Short mmCIF file of N, CA, C and O in Angstrom, two decimals:
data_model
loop_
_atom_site.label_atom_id
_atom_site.label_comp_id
_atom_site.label_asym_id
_atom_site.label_seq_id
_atom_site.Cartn_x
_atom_site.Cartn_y
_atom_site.Cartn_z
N UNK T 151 25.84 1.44 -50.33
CA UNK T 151 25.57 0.88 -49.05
C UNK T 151 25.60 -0.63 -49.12
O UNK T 151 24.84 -1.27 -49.84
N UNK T 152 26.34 -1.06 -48.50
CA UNK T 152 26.64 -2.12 -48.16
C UNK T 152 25.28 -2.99 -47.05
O UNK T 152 24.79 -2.20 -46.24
N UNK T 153 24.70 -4.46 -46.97
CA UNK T 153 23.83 -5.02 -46.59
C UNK T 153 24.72 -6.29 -46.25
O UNK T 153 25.15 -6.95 -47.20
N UNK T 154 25.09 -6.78 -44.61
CA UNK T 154 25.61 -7.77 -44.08
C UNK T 154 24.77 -8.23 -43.12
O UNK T 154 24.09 -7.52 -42.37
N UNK T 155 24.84 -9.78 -43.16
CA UNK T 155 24.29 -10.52 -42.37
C UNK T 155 25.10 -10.46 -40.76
O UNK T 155 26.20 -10.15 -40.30
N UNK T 156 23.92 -10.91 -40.34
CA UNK T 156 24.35 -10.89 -38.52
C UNK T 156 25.17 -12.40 -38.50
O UNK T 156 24.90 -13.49 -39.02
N UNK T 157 25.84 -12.12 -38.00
CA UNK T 157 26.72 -13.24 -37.29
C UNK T 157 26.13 -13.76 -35.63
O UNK T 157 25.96 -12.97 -34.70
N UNK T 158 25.85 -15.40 -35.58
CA UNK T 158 25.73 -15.15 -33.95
C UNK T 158 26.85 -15.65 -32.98
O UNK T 158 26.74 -16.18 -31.87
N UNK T 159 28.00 -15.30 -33.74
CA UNK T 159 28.98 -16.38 -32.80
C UNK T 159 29.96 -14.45 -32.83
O UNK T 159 30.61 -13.85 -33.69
N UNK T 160 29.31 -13.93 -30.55
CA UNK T 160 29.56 -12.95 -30.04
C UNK T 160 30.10 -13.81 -29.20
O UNK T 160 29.89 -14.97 -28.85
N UNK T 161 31.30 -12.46 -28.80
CA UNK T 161 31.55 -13.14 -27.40
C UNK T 161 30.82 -12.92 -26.13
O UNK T 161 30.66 -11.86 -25.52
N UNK T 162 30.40 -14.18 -25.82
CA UNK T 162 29.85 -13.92 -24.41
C UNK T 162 28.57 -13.71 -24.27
O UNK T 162 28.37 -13.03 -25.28
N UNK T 163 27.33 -13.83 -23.64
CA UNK T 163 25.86 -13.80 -23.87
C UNK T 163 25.47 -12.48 -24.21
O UNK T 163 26.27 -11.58 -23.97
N UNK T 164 24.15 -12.17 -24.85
CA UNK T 164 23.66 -11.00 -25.24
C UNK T 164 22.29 -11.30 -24.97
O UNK T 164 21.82 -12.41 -24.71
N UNK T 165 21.75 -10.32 -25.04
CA UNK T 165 20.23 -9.77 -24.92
C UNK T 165 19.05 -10.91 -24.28
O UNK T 165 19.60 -11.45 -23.33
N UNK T 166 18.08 -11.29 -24.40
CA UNK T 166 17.36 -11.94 -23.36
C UNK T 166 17.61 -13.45 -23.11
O UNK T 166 16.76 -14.02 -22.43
N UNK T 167 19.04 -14.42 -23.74
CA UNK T 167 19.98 -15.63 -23.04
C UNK T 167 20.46 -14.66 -22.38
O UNK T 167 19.68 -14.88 -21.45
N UNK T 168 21.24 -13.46 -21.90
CA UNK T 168 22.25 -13.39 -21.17
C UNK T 168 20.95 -13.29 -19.96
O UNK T 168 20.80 -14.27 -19.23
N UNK T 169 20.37 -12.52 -19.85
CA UNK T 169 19.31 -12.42 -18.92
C UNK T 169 18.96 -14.24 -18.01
O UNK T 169 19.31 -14.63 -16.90
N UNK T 170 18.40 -14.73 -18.78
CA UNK T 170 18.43 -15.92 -18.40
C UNK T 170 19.42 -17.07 -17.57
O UNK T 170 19.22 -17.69 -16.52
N UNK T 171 20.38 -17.06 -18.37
CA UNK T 171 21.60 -17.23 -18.14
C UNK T 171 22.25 -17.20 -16.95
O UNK T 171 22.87 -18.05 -16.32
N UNK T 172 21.91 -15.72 -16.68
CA UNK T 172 22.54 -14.76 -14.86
C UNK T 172 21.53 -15.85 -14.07
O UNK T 172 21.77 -16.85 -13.41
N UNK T 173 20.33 -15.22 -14.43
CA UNK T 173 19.44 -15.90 -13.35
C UNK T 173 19.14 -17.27 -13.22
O UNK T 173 18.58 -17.59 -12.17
N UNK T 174 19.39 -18.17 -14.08
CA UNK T 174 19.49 -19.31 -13.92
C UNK T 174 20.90 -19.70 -12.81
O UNK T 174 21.12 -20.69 -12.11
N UNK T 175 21.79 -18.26 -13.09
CA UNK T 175 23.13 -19.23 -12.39
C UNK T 175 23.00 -18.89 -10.62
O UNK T 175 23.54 -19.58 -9.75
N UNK T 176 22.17 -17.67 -10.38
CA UNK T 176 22.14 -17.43 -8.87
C UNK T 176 21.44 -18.24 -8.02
O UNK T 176 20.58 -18.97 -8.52
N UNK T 177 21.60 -18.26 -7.12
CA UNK T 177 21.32 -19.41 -6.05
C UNK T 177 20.30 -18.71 -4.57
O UNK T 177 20.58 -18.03 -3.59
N UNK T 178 19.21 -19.26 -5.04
CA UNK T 178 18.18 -18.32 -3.99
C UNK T 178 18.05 -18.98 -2.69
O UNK T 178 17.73 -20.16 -2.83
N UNK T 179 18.24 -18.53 -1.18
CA UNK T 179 17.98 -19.21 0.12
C UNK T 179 16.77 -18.74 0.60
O UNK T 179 16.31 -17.61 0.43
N UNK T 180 16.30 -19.59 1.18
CA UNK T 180 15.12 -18.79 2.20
C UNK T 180 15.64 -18.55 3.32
O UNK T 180 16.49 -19.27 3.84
N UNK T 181 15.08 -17.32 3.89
CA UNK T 181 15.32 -17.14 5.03
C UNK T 181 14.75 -17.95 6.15
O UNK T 181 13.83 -18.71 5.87
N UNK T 182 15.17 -17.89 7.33
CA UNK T 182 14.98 -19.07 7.83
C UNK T 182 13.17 -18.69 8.89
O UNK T 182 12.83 -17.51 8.79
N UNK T 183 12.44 -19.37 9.56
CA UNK T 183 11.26 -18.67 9.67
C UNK T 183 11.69 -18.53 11.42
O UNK T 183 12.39 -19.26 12.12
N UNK T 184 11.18 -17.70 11.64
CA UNK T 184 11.56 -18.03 13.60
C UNK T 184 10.39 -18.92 14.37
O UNK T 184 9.19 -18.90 14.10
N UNK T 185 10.59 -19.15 14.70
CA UNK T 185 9.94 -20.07 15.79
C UNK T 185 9.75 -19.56 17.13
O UNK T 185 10.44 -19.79 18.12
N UNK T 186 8.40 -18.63 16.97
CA UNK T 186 8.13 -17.55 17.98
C UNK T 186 6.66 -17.93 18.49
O UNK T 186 5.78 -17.56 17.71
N UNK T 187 6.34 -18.42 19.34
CA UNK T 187 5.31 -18.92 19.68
C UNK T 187 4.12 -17.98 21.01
O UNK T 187 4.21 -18.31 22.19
N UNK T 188 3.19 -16.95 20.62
CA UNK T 188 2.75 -16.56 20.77
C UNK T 188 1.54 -16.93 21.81
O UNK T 188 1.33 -18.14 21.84
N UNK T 189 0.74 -16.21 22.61
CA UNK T 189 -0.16 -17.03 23.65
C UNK T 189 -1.49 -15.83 22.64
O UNK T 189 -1.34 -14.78 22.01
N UNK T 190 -2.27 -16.40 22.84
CA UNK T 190 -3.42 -15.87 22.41
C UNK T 190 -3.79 -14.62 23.00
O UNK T 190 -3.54 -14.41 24.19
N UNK T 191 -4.36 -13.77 22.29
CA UNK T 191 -5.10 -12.39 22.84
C UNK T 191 -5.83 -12.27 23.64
O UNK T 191 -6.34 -13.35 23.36
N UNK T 192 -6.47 -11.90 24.51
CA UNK T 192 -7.76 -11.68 25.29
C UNK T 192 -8.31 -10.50 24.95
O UNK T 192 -7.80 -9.40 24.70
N UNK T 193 -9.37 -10.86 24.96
CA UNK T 193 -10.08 -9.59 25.09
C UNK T 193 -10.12 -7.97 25.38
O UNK T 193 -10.22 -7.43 26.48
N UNK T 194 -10.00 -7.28 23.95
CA UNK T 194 -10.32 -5.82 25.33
C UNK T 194 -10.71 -5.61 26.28
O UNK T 194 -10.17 -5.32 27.35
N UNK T 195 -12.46 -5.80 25.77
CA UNK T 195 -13.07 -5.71 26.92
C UNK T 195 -13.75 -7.04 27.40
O UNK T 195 -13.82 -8.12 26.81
N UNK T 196 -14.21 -6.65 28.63
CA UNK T 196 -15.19 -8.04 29.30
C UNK T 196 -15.90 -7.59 30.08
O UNK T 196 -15.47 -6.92 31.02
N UNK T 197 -17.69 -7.94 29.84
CA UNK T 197 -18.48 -8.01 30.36
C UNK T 197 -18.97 -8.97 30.68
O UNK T 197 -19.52 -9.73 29.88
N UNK T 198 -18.91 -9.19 31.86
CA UNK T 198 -19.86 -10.52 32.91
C UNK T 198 -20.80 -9.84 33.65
O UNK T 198 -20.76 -9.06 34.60
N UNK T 199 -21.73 -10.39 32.91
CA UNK T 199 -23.00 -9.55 34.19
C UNK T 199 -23.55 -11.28 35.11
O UNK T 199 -24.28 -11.51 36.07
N UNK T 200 -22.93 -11.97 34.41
CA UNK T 200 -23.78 -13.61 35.03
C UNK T 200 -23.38 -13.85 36.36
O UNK T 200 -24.16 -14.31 37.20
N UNK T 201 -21.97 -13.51 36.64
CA UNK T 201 -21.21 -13.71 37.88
C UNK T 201 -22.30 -13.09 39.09
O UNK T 201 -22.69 -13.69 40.09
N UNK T 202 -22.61 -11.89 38.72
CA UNK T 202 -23.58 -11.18 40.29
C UNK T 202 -24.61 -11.47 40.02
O UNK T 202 -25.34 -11.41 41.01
N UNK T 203 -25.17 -11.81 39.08
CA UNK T 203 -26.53 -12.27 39.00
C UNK T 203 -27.46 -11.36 38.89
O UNK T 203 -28.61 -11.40 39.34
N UNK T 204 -26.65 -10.02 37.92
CA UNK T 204 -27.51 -9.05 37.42
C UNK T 204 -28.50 -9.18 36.56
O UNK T 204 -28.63 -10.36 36.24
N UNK T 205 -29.51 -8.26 35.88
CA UNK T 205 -30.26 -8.21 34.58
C UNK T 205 -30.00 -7.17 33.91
O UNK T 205 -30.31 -6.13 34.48
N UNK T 206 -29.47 -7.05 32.69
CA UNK T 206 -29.11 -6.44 31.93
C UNK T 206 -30.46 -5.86 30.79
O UNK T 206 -31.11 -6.57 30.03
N UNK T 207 -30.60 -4.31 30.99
CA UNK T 207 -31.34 -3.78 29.70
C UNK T 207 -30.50 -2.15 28.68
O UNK T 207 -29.47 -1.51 28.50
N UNK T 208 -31.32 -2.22 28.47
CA UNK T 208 -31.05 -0.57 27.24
C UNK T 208 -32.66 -0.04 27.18
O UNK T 208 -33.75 -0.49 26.85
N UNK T 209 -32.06 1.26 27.72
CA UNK T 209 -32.98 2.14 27.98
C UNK T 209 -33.12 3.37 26.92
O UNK T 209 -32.15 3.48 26.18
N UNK T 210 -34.09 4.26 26.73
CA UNK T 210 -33.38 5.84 26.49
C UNK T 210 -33.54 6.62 27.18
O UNK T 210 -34.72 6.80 27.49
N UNK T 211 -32.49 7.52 27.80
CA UNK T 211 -32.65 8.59 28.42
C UNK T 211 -33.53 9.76 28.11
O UNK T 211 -32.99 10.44 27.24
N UNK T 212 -34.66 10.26 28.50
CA UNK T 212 -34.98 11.05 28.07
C UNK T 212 -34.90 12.64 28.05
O UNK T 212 -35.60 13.52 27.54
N UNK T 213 -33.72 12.63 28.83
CA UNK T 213 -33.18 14.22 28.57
C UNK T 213 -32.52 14.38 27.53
O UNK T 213 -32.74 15.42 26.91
N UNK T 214 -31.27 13.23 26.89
CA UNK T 214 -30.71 13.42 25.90
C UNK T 214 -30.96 12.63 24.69
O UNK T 214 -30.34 12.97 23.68
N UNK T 215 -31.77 11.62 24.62
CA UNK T 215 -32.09 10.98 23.38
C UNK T 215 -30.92 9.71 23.71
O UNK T 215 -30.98 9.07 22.66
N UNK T 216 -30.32 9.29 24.22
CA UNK T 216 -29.07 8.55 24.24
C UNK T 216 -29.35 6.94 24.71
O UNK T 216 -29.76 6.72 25.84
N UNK T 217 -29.13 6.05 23.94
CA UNK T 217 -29.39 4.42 24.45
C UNK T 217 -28.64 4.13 25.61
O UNK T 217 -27.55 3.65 25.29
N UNK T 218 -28.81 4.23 26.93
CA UNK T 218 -28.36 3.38 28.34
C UNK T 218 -28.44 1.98 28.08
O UNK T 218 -29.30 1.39 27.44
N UNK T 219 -27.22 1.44 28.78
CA UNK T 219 -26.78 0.22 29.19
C UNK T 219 -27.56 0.31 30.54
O UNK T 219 -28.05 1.36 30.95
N UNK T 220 -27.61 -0.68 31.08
CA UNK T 220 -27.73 -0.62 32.89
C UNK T 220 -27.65 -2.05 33.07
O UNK T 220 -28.17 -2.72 32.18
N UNK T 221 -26.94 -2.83 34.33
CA UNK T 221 -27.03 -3.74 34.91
C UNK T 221 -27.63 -3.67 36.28
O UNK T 221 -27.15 -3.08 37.25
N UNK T 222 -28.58 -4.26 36.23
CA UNK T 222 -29.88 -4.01 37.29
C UNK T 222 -29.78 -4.97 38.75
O UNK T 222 -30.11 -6.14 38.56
N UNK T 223 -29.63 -4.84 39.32
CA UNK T 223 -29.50 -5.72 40.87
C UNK T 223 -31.22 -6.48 40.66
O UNK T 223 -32.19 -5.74 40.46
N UNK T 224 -31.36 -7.94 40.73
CA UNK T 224 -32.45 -8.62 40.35
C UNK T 224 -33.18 -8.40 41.47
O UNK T 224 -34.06 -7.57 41.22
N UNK T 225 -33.21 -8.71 42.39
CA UNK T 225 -33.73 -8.61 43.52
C UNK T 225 -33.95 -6.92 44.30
O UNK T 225 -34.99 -6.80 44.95
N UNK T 226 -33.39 -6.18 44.25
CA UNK T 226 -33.90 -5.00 44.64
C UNK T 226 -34.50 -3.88 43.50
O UNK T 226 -35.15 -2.87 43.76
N UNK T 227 -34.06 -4.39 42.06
CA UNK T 227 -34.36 -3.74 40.58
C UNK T 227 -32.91 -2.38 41.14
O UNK T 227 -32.82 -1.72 40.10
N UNK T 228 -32.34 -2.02 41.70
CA UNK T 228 -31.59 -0.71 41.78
C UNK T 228 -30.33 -0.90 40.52
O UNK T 228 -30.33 -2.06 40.11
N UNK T 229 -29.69 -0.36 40.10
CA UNK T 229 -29.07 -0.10 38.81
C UNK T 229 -27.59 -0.28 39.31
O UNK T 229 -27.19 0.72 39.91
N UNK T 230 -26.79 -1.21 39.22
CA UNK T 230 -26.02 -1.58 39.28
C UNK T 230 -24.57 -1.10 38.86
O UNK T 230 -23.60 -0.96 39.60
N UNK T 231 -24.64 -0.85 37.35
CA UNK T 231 -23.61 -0.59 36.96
C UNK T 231 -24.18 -0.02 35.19
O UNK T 231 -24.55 -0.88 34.39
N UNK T 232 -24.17 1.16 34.87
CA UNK T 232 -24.24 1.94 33.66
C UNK T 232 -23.63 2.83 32.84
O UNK T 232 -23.19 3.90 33.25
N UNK T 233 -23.55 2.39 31.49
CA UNK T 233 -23.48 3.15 30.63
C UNK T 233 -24.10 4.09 29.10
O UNK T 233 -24.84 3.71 28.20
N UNK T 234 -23.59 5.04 29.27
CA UNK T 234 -22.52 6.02 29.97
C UNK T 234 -22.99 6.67 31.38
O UNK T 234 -24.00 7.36 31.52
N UNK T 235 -22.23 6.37 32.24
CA UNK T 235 -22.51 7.10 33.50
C UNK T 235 -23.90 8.44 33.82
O UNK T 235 -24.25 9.46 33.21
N UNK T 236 -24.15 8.07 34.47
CA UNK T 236 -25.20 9.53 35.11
C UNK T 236 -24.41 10.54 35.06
O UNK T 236 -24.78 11.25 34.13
N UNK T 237 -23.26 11.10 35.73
CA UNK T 237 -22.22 12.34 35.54
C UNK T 237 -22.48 12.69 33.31
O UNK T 237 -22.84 13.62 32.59
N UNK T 238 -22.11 11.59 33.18
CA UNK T 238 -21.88 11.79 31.47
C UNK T 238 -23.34 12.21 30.90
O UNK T 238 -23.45 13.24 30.23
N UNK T 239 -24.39 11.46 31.16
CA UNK T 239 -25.73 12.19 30.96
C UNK T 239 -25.61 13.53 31.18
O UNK T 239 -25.55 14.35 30.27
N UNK T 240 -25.56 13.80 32.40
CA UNK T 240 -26.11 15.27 32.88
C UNK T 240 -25.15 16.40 32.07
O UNK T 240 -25.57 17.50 31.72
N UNK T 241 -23.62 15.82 31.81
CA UNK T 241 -23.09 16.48 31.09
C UNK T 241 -23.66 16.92 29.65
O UNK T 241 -23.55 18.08 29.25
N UNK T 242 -24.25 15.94 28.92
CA UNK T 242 -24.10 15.64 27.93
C UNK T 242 -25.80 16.54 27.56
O UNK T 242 -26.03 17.10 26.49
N UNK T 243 -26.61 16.47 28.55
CA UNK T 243 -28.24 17.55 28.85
C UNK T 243 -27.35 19.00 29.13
O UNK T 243 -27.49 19.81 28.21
N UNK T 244 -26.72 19.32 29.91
CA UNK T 244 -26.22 20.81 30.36
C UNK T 244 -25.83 20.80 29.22
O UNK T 244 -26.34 21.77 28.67
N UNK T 245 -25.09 20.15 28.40
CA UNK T 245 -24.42 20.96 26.87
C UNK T 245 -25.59 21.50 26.16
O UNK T 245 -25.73 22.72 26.02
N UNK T 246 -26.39 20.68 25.72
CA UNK T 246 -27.63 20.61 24.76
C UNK T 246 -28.43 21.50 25.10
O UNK T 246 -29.02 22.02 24.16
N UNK T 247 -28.74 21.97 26.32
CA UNK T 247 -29.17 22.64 26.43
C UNK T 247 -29.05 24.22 26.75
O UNK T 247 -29.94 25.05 26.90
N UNK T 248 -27.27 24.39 26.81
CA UNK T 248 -26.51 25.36 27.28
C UNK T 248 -26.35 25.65 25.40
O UNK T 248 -26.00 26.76 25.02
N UNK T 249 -26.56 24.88 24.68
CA UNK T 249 -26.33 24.92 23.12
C UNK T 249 -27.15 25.39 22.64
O UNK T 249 -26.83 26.33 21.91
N UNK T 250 -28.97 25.01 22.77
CA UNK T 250 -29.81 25.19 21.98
C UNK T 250 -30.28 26.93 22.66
O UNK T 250 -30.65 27.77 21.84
N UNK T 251 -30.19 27.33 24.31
CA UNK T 251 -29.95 28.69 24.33
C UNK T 251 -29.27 29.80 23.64
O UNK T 251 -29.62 30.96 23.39
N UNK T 252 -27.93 28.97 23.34
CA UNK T 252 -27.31 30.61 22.68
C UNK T 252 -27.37 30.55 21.39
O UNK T 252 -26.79 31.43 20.76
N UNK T 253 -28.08 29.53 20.66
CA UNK T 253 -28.55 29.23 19.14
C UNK T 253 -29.90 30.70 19.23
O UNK T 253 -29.98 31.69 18.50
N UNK T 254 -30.46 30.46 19.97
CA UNK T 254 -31.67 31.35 20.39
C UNK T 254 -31.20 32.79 20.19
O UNK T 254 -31.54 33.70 19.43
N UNK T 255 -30.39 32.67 21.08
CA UNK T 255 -30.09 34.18 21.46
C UNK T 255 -29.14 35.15 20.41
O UNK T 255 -28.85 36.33 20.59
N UNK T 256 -28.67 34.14 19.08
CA UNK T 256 -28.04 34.53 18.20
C UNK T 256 -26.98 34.80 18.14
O UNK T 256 -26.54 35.23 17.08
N UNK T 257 -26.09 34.64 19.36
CA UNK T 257 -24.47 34.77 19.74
C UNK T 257 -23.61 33.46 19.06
O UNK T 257 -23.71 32.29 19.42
N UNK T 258 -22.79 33.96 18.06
CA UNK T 258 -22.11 33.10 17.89
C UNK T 258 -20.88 32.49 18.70
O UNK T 258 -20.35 31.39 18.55
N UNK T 259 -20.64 33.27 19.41
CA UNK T 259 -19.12 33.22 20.27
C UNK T 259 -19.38 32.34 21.91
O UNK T 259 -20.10 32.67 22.85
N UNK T 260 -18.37 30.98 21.74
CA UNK T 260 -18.70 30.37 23.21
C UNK T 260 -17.44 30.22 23.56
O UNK T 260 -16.43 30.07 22.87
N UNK T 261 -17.69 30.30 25.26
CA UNK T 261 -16.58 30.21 26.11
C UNK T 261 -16.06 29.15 26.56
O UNK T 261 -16.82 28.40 27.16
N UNK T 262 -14.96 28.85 26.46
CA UNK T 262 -14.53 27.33 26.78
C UNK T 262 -14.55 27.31 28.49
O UNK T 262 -14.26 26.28 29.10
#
């Protein structure tokens, strides 16, 4: 068996110069950025209760356990504007209580 030295005169680049080499020779651009000028977001939502000159509290309902919003008319105290709605309460008592009956009664099966 024969034992020869490496020669470095290859043709043409090899192993991590040729690597270098490439990438030194490519030529990188940026893309260009657009110039898109956007107006600001607003808000989802908006609550002004200052405009009518309401008073704002949080209550709990006591049929369902549930924290009320209410905006209160200052001058007559009558309830202005709430959430979740009275309809959504009463819904929300008829379930609970249309629920904790047939828990009672041991029927598993409900009717949509």
């Amino acid at each position: 068996m024969e034992i020869r030295t490496l020669t470095t005169s290859s043709s043409g680049p090899q192993g991590l110069d040729a690597l270098g080499a490439t990438a030194a020779a490519a030529v990188t651009q940026k893309a260009p950025e657009p110039q898109v000028e956007t107006a600001p977001l607003e808000p989802a939502v908006k609550l002004d209760i200052g405009s009518n000159g309401g008073k704002a509290r949080y209550i709990q309902d006591p049929d369902t356990s549930t924290i009320v919003f209410q905006v209160l008319d200052p001058s007559s105290g009558t309830v202005i504007e709430q959430l979740p709605s009275e309809t959504a309460l009463r819904n929300r008592a008829y379930d609970s209580a249309h629920g904790t009956r047939s828990s009672h009664s041991g029927s598993l099966s409900r009717v949509a």
